[in-house]
PDB file of C-alpha atoms in Angstrom:
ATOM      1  CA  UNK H   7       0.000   0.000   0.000  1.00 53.00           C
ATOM      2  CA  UNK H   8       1.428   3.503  -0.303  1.00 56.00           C
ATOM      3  CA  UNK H   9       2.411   5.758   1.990  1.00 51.00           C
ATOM      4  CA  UNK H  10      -0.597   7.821   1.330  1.00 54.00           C
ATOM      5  CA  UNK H  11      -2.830   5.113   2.677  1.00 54.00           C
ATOM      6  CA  UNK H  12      -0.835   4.089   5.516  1.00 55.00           C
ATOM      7  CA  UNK H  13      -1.225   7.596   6.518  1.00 54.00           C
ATOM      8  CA  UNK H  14      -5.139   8.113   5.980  1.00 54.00           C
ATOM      9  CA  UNK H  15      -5.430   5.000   8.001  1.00 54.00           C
ATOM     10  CA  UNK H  16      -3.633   6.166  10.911  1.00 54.00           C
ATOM     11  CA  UNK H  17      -5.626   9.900  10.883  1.00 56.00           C
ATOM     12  CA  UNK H  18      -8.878   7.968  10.476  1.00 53.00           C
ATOM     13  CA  UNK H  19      -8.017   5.884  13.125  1.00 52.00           C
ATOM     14  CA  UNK H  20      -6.599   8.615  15.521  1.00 52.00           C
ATOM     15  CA  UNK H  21      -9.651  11.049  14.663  1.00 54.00           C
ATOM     16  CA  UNK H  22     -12.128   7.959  15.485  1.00 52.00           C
ATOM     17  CA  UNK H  23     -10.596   7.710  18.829  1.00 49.00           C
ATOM     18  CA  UNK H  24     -10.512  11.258  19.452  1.00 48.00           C
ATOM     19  CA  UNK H  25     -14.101  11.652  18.560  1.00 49.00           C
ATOM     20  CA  UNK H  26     -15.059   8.843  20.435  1.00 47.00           C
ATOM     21  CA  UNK H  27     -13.119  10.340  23.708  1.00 44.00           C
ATOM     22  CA  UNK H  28     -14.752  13.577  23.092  1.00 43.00           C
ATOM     23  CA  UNK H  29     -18.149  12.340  23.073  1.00 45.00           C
ATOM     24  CA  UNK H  30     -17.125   9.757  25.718  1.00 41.00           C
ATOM     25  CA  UNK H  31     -21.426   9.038  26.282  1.00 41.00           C
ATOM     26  CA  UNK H  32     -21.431   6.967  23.037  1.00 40.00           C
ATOM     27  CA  UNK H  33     -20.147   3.518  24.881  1.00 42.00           C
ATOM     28  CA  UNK H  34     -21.488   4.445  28.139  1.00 41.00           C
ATOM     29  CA  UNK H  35     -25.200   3.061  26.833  1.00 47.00           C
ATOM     30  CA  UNK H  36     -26.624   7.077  25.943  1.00 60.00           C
ATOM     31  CA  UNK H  37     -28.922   5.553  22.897  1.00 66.00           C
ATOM     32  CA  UNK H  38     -29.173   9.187  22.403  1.00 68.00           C
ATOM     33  CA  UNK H  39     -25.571   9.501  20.966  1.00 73.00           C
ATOM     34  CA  UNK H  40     -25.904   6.308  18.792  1.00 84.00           C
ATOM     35  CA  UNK H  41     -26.027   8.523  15.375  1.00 84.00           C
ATOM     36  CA  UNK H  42     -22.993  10.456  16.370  1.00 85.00           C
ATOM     37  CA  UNK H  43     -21.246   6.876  16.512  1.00 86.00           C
ATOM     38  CA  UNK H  44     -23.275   5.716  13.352  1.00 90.00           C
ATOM     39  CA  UNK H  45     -21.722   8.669  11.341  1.00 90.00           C
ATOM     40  CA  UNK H  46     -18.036   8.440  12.959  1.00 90.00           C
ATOM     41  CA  UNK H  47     -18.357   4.801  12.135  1.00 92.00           C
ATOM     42  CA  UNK H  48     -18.777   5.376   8.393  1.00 92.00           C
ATOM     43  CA  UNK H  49     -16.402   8.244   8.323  1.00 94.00           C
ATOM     44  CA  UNK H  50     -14.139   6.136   9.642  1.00 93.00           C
ATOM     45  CA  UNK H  51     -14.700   3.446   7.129  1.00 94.00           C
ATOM     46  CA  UNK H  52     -15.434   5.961   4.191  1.00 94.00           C
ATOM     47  CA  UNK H  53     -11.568   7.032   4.664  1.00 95.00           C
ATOM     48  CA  UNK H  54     -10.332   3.705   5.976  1.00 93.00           C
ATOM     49  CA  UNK H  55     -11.567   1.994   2.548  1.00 94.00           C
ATOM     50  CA  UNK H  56     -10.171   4.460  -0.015  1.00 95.00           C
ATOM     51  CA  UNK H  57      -6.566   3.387  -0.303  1.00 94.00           C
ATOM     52  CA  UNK H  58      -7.615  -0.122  -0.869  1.00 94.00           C
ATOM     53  CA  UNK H  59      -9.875   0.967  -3.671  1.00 94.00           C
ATOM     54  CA  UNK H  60      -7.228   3.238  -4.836  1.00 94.00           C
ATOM     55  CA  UNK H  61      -5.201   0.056  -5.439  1.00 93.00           C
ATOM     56  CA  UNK H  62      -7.512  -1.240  -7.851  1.00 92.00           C
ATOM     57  CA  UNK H  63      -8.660   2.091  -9.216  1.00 91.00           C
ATOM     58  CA  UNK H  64      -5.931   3.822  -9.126  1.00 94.00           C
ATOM     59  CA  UNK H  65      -6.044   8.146  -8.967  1.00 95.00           C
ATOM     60  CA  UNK H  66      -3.791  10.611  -9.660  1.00 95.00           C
ATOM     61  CA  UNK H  67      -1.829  12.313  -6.906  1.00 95.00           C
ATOM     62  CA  UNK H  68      -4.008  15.453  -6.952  1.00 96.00           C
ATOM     63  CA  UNK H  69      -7.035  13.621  -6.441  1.00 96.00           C
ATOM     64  CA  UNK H  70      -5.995  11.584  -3.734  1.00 96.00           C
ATOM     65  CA  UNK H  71      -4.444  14.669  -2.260  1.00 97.00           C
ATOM     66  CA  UNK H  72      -8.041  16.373  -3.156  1.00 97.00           C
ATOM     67  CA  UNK H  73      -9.431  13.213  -1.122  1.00 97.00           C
ATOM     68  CA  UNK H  74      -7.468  13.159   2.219  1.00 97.00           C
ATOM     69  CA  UNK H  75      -6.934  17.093   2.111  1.00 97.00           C
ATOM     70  CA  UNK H  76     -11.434  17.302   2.423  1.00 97.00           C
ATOM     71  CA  UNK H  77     -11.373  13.937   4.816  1.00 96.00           C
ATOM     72  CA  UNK H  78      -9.088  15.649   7.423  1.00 96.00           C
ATOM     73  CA  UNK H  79     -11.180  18.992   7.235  1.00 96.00           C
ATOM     74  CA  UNK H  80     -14.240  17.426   7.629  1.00 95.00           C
ATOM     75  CA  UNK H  81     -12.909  14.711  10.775  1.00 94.00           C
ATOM     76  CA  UNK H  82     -11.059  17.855  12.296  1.00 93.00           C
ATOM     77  CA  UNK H  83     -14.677  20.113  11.831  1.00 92.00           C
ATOM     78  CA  UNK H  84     -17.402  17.173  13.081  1.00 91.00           C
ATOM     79  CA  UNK H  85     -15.757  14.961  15.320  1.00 85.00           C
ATOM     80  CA  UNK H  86     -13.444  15.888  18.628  1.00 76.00           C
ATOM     81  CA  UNK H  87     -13.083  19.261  20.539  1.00 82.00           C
ATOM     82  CA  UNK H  88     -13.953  21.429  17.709  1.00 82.00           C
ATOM     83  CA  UNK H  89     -17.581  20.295  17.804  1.00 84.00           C
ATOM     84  CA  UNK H  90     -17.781  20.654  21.352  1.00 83.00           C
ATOM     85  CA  UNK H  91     -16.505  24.096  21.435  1.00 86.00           C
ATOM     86  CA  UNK H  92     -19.183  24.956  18.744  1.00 86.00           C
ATOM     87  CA  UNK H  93     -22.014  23.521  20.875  1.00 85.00           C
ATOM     88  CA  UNK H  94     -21.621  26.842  22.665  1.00 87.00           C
ATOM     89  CA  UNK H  95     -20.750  29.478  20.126  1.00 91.00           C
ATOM     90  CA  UNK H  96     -22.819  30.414  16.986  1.00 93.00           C
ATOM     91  CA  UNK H  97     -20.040  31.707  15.037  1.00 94.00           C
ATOM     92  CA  UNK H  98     -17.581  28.382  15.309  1.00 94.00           C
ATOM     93  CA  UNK H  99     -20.944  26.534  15.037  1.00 94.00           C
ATOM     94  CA  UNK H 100     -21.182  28.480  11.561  1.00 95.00           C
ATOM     95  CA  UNK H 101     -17.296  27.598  10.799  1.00 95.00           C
ATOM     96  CA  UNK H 102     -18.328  24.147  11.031  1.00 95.00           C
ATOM     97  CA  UNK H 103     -21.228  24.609   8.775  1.00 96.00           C
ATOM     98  CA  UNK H 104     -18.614  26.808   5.904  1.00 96.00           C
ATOM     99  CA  UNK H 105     -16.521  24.431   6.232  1.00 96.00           C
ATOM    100  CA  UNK H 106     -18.348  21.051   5.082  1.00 96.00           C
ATOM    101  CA  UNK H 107     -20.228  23.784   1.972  1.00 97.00           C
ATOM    102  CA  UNK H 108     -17.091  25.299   0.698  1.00 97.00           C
ATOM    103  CA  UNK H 109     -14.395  23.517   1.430  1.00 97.00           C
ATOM    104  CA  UNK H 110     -14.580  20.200   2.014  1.00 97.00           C
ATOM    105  CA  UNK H 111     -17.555  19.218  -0.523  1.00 97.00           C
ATOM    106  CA  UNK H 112     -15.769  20.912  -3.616  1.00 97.00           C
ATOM    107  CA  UNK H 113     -12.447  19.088  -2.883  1.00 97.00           C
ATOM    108  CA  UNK H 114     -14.419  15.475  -2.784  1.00 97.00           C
ATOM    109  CA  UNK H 115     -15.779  17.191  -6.245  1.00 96.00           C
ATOM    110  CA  UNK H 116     -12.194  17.284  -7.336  1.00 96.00           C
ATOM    111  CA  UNK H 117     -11.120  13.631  -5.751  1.00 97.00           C
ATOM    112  CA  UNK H 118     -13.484  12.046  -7.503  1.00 95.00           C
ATOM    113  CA  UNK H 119     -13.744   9.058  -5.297  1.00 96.00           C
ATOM    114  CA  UNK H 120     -16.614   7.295  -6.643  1.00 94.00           C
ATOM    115  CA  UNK H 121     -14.642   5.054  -8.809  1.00 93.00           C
ATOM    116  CA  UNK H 122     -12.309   3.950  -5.816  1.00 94.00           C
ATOM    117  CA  UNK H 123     -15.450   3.124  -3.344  1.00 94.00           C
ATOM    118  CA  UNK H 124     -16.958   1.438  -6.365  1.00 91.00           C
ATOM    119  CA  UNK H 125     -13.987  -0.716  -6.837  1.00 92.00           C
ATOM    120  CA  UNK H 126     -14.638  -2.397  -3.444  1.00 90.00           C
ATOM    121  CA  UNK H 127     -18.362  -2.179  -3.500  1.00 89.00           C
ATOM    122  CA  UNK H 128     -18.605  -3.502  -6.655  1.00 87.00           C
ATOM    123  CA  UNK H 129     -21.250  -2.596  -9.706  1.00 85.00           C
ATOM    124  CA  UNK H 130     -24.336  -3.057  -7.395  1.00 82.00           C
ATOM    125  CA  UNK H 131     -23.828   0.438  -5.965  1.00 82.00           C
ATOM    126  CA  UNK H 132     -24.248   1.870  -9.440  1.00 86.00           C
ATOM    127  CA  UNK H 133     -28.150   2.325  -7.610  1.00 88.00           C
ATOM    128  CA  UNK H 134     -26.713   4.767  -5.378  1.00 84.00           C
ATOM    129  CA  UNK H 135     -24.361   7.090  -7.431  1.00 87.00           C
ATOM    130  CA  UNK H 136     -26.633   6.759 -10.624  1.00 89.00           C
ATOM    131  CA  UNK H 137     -29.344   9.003  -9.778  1.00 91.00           C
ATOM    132  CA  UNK H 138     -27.300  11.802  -7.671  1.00 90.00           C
ATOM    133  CA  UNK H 139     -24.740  12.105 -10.935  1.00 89.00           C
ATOM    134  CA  UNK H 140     -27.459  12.671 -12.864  1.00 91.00           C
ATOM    135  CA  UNK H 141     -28.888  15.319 -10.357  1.00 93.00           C
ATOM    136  CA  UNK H 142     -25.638  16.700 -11.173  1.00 91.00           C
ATOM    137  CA  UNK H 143     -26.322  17.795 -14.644  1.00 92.00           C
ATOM    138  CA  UNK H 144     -28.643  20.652 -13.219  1.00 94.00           C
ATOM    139  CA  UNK H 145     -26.986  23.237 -11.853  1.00 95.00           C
ATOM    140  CA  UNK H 146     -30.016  25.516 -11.203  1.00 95.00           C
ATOM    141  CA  UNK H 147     -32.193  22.581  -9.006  1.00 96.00           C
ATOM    142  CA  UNK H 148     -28.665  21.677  -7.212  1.00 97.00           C
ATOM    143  CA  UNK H 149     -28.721  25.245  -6.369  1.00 97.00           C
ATOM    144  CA  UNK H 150     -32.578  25.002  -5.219  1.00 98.00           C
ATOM    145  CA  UNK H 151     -31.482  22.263  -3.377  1.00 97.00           C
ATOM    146  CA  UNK H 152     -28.603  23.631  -1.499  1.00 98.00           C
ATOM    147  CA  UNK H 153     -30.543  26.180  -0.823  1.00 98.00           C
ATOM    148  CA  UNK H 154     -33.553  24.742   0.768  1.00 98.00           C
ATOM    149  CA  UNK H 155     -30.811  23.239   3.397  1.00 98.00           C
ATOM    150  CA  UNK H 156     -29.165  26.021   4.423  1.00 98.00           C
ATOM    151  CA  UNK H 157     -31.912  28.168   4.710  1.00 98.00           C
ATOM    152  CA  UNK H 158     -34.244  25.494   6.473  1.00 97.00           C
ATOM    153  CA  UNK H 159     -31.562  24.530   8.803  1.00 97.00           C
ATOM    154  CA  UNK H 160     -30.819  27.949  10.036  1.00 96.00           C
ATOM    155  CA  UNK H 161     -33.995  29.268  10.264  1.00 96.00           C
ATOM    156  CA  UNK H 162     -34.426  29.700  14.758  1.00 94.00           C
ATOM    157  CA  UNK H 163     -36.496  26.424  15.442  1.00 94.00           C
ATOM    158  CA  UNK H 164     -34.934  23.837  13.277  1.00 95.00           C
ATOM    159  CA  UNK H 165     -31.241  25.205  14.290  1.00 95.00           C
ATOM    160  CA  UNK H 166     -32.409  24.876  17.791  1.00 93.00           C
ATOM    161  CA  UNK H 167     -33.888  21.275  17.529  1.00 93.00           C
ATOM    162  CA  UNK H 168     -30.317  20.236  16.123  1.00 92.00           C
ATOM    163  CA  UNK H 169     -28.370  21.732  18.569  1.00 89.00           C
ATOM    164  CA  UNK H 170     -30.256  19.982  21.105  1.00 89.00           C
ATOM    165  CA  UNK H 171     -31.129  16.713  19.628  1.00 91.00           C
ATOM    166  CA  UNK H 172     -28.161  14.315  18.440  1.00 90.00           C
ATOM    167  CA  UNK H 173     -29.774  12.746  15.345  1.00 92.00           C
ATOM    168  CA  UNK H 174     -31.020  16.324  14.031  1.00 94.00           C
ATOM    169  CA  UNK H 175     -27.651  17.085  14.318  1.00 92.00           C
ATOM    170  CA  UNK H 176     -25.715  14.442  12.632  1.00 94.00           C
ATOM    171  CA  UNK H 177     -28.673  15.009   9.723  1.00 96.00           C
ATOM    172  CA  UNK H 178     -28.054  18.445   9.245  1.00 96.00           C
ATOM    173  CA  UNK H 179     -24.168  18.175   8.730  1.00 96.00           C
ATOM    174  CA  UNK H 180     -25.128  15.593   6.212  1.00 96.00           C
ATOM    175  CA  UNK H 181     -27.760  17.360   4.436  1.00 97.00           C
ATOM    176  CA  UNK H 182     -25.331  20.241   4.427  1.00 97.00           C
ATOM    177  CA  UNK H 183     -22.471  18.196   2.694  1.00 96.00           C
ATOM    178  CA  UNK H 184     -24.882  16.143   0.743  1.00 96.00           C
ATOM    179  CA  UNK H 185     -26.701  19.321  -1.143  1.00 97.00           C
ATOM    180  CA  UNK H 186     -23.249  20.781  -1.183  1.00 97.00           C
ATOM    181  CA  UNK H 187     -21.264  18.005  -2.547  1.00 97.00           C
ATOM    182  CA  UNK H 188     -24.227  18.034  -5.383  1.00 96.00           C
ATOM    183  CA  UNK H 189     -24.177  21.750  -5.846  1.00 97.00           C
ATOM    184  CA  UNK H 190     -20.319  21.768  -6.542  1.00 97.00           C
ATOM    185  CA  UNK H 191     -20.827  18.650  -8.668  1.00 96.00           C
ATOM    186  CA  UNK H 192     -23.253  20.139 -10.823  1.00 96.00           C
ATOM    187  CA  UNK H 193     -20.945  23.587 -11.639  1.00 95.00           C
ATOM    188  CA  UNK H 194     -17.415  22.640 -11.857  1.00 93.00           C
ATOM    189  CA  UNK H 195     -18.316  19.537 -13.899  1.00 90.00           C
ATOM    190  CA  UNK H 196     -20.291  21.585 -16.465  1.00 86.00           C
ATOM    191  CA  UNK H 197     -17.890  22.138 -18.965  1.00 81.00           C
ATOM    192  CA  UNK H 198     -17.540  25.029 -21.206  1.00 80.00           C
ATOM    193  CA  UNK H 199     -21.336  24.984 -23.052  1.00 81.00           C
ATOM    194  CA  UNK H 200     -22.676  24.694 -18.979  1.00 86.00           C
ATOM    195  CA  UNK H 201     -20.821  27.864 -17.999  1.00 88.00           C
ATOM    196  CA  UNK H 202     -23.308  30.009 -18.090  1.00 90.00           C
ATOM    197  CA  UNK H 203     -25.822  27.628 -16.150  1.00 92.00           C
ATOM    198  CA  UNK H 204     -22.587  27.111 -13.471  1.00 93.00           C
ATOM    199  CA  UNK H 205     -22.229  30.637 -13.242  1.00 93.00           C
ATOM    200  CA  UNK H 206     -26.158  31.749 -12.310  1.00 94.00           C
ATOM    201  CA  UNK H 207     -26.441  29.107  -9.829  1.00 96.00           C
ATOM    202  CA  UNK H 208     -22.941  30.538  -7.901  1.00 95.00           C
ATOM    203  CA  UNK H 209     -24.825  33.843  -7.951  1.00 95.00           C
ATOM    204  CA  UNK H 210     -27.708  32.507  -6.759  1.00 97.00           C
ATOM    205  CA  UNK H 211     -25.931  30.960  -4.079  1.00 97.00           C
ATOM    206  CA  UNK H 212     -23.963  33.978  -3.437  1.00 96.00           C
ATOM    207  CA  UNK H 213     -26.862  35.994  -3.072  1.00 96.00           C
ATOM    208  CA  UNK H 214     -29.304  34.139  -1.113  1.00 97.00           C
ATOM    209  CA  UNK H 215     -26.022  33.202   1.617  1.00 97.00           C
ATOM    210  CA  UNK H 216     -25.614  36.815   1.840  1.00 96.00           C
ATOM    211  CA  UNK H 217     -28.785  37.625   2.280  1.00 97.00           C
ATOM    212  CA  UNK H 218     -28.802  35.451   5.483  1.00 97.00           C
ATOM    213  CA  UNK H 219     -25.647  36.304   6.663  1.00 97.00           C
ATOM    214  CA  UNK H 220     -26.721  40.046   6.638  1.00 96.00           C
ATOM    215  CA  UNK H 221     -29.854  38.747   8.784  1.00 96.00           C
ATOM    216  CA  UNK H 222     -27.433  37.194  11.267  1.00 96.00           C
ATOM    217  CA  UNK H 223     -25.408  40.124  11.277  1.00 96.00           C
ATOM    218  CA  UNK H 224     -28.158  43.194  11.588  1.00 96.00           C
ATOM    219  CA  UNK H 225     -30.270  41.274  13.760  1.00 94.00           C
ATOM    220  CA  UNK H 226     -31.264  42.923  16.628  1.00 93.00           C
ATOM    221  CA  UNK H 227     -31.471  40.111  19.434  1.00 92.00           C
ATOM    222  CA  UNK H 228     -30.068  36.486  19.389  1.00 91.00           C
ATOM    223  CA  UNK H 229     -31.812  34.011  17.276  1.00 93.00           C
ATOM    224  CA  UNK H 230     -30.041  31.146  18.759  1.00 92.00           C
ATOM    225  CA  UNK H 231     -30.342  32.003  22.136  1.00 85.00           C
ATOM    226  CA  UNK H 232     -30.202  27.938  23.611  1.00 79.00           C
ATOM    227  CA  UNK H 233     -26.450  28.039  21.893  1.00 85.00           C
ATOM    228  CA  UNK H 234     -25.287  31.580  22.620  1.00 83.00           C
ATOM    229  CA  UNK H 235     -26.922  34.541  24.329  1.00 84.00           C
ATOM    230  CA  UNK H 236     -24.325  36.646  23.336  1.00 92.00           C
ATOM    231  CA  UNK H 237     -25.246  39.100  19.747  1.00 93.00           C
ATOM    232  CA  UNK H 238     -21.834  39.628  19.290  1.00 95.00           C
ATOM    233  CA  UNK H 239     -21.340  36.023  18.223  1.00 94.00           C
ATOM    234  CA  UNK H 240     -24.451  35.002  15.954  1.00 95.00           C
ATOM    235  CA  UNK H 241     -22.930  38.387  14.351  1.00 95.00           C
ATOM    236  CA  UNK H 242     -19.729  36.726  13.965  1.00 96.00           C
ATOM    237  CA  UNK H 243     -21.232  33.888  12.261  1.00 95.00           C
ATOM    238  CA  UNK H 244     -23.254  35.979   9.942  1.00 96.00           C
ATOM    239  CA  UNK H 245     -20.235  37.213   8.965  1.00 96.00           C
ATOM    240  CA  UNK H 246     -18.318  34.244   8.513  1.00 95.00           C
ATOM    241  CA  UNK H 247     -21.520  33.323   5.868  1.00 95.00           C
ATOM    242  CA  UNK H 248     -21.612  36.714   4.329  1.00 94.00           C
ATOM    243  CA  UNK H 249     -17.681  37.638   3.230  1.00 94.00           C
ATOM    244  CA  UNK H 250     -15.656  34.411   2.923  1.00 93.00           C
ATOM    245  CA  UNK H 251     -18.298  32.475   1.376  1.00 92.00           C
ATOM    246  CA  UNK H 252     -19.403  35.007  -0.727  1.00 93.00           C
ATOM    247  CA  UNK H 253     -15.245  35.631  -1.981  1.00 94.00           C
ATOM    248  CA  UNK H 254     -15.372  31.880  -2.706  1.00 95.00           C
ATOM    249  CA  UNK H 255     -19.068  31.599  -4.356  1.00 96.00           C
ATOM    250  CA  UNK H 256     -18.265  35.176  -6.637  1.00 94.00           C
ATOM    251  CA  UNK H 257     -14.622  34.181  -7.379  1.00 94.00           C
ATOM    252  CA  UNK H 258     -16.011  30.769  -8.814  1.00 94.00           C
ATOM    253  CA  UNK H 259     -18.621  32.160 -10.473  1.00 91.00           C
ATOM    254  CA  UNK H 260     -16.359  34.503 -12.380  1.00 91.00           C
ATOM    255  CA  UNK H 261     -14.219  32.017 -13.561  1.00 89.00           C
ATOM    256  CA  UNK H 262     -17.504  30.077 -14.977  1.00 86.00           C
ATOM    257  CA  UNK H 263     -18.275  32.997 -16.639  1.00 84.00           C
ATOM    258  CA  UNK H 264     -14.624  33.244 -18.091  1.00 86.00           C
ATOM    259  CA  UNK H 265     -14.800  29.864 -19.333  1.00 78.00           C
ATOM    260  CA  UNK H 266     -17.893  30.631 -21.316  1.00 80.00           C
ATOM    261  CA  UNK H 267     -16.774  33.622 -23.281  1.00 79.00           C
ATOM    262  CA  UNK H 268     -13.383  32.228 -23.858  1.00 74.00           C
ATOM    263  CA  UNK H 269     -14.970  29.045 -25.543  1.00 63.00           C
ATOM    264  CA  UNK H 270     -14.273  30.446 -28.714  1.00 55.00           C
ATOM    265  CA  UNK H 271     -11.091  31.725 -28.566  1.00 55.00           C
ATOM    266  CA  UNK H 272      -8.933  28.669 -29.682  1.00 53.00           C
ATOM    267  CA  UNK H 273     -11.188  28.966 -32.972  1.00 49.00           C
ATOM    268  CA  UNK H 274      -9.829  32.342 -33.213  1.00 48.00           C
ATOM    269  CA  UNK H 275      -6.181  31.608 -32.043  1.00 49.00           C
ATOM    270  CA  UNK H 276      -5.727  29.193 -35.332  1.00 42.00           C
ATOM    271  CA  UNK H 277      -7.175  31.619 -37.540  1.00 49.00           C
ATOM    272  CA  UNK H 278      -3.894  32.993 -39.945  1.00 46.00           C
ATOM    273  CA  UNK H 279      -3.237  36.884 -39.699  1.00 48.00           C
ATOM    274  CA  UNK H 280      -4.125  38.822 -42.558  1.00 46.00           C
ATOM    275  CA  UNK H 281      -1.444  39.652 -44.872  1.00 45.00           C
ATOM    276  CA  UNK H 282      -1.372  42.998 -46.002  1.00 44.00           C
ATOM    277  CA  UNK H 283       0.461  44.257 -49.611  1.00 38.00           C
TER     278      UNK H 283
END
C-alpha cells in the first residue's frame, strides 16, 4: 500500500478515537448519541476503505491529495473538541457549517472518489451514485437544493432542535455536505457549453447566503439564544456566511463565466493573420 494510505489509516483511526473520547457518552449506553457513533463509524470506514480501492482504481496524486486534504477537514470540523466548542458558540458553530459547503464538498468534487469506493463495492452500488450524478447535470435545481438546506436549517427552530437533539444534528451536517457536494458537482463539472448555467447558480448561491448572513449580522437580538446569548457572536457567524463564502461563491462564479466567453477563442487563435500588400 502507499504511503498515502498508511497515513489516511492512521488519521482515520486517531480522529475515530478522538471523537469517540470527546463524546465519551457513546459507549457508556446514551442511545441518544448512537447517530454520532453511526456517522463516525462510516467516516471512519469511508476514509479507511479508499486506499484499498485506490489500489484497484488507481487516482492521480491530486485527487488523492483532493481526497485526504477534504477527509481531514471534515474529521477535524465534526468529530473531537472542535464540535464541542461549537455547541456553545454560533459563530464556530457556523465555521463548522462553511466548512463542510465550501471547502470540504468541492475538494471530494475534485477527488473524484466514486470510482475507488466502487472498486470495493462492486457494480451493485451503481443504484446509489446513478441518480445523484445525474442530479448533477442541473446546476439551477442543485442550487434550489442547497438552498432549501441552508436556509431550512438555520432558520431559529430547526437550528435549535439540532443543537439539542443528536440525530437532528448528525442530519443536518449531512444534508449540508450532501446538497453541497451536489451543488459543486453540478458547476465545476459543467464544462464550457454549462458555464453560463454554473455561473447563475454561484450567484444565486452567493446571493441568497448573503442575504442570510446580513440577517445574522443586523439582527437585533439572538436568534439562537439555547447556543449563545451573546449578539456579538451570531454576528460573527453571519459574517463568517456573508464575506468568505461570498469571496469563494463570486470568485467561482467569475471564472464560470470566463470559461464561457473564452470558448471560442482557440477557434480564433488558429485563424492565420491577414497579410497585407
Amino acid at each position: 500500500m502507499h504511503l498515502s494510505g498508511r497515513i489516511a489509516i492512521a488519521l482515520a483511526v486517531l480522529l475515530g478515537a478522538t471523537s469517540a473520547h470527546a463524546h465519551g457518552a457513546i459507549f457508556s449506553g446514551d442511545a441518544a448519541h448512537a447517530p454520532i457513533w453511526l456517522s463516525q463509524a462510516v467516516f471512519v470506514v469511508a476514509w479507511f476503505a479508499y486506499p484499498f480501492g485506490a489500489a484497484r482504481k488507481r487516482p492521480s496524486f491530486g485527487r488523492r491529495l483532493a481526497f485526504h486534504g477534504a477527509m481531514l477537514v471534515a474529521g477535524l470540523a465534526l468529530f473531537g473538541p472542535f464540535d464541542d466548542w461549537a455547541e456553545s458558540s454560533s459563530a464556530l458553530h457556523m465555521v463548522q457549517h462553511m466548512l463542510l459547503m465550501v471547502v470540504v464538498a468541492p475538494l471530494l468534487v475534485v477527488a473524484r472518489p466514486l470510482p475507488q469506493w466502487r472498486a470495493l463495492l462492486g457494480p451493485s452500488s451503481d443504484v446509489v451514485w446513478r441518480p445523484l450524478l445525474q442530479l448533477g447535470r442541473r446546476p439551477g435545481t442543485c442550487a434550489l437544493l442547497h438552498a432549501a438546506a441552508i436556509w431550512i436549517w438555520h432558520a431559529p427552530g430547526p437550528y435549535m432542535a439540532a443543537v439539542v437533539h443528536t440525530g437532528l444534528h448528525v442530519l443536518e451536517h449531512l444534508s449540508f455536505l450532501l446538497t453541497g457536494w451536489l451543488f459543486w458537482w453540478s458547476v465545476l463539472q459543467a464544462g464550457r457549453s454549462g458555464a453560463p448555467a454554473a455561473a447563475m447558480a454561484l450567484l444565486f448561491t452567493a446571493t441568497h447566503t448573503g442575504m442570510l448572513g446580513a440577517l445574522l449580522t443586523f439582527a437585533s437580538t439572538p436568534l439562537y439564544w439555547r447556543e449563545s446569548r451573546e449578539l456579538w457572536d451570531q454576528q460573527m457567524a453571519g459574517l463568517v456566511m456573508w464575506v468568505p463564502g461570498g469571496f469563494i461563491y463570486l470568485g467561482v462564479a467569475a471564472w464560470a463565466g470566463l470559461r464561457w466567453l473564452e470558448r471560442d477563442v482557440p477557434a480564433e487563435a488558429v485563424r492565420s493573420p491577414s497579410r497585407h500588400p
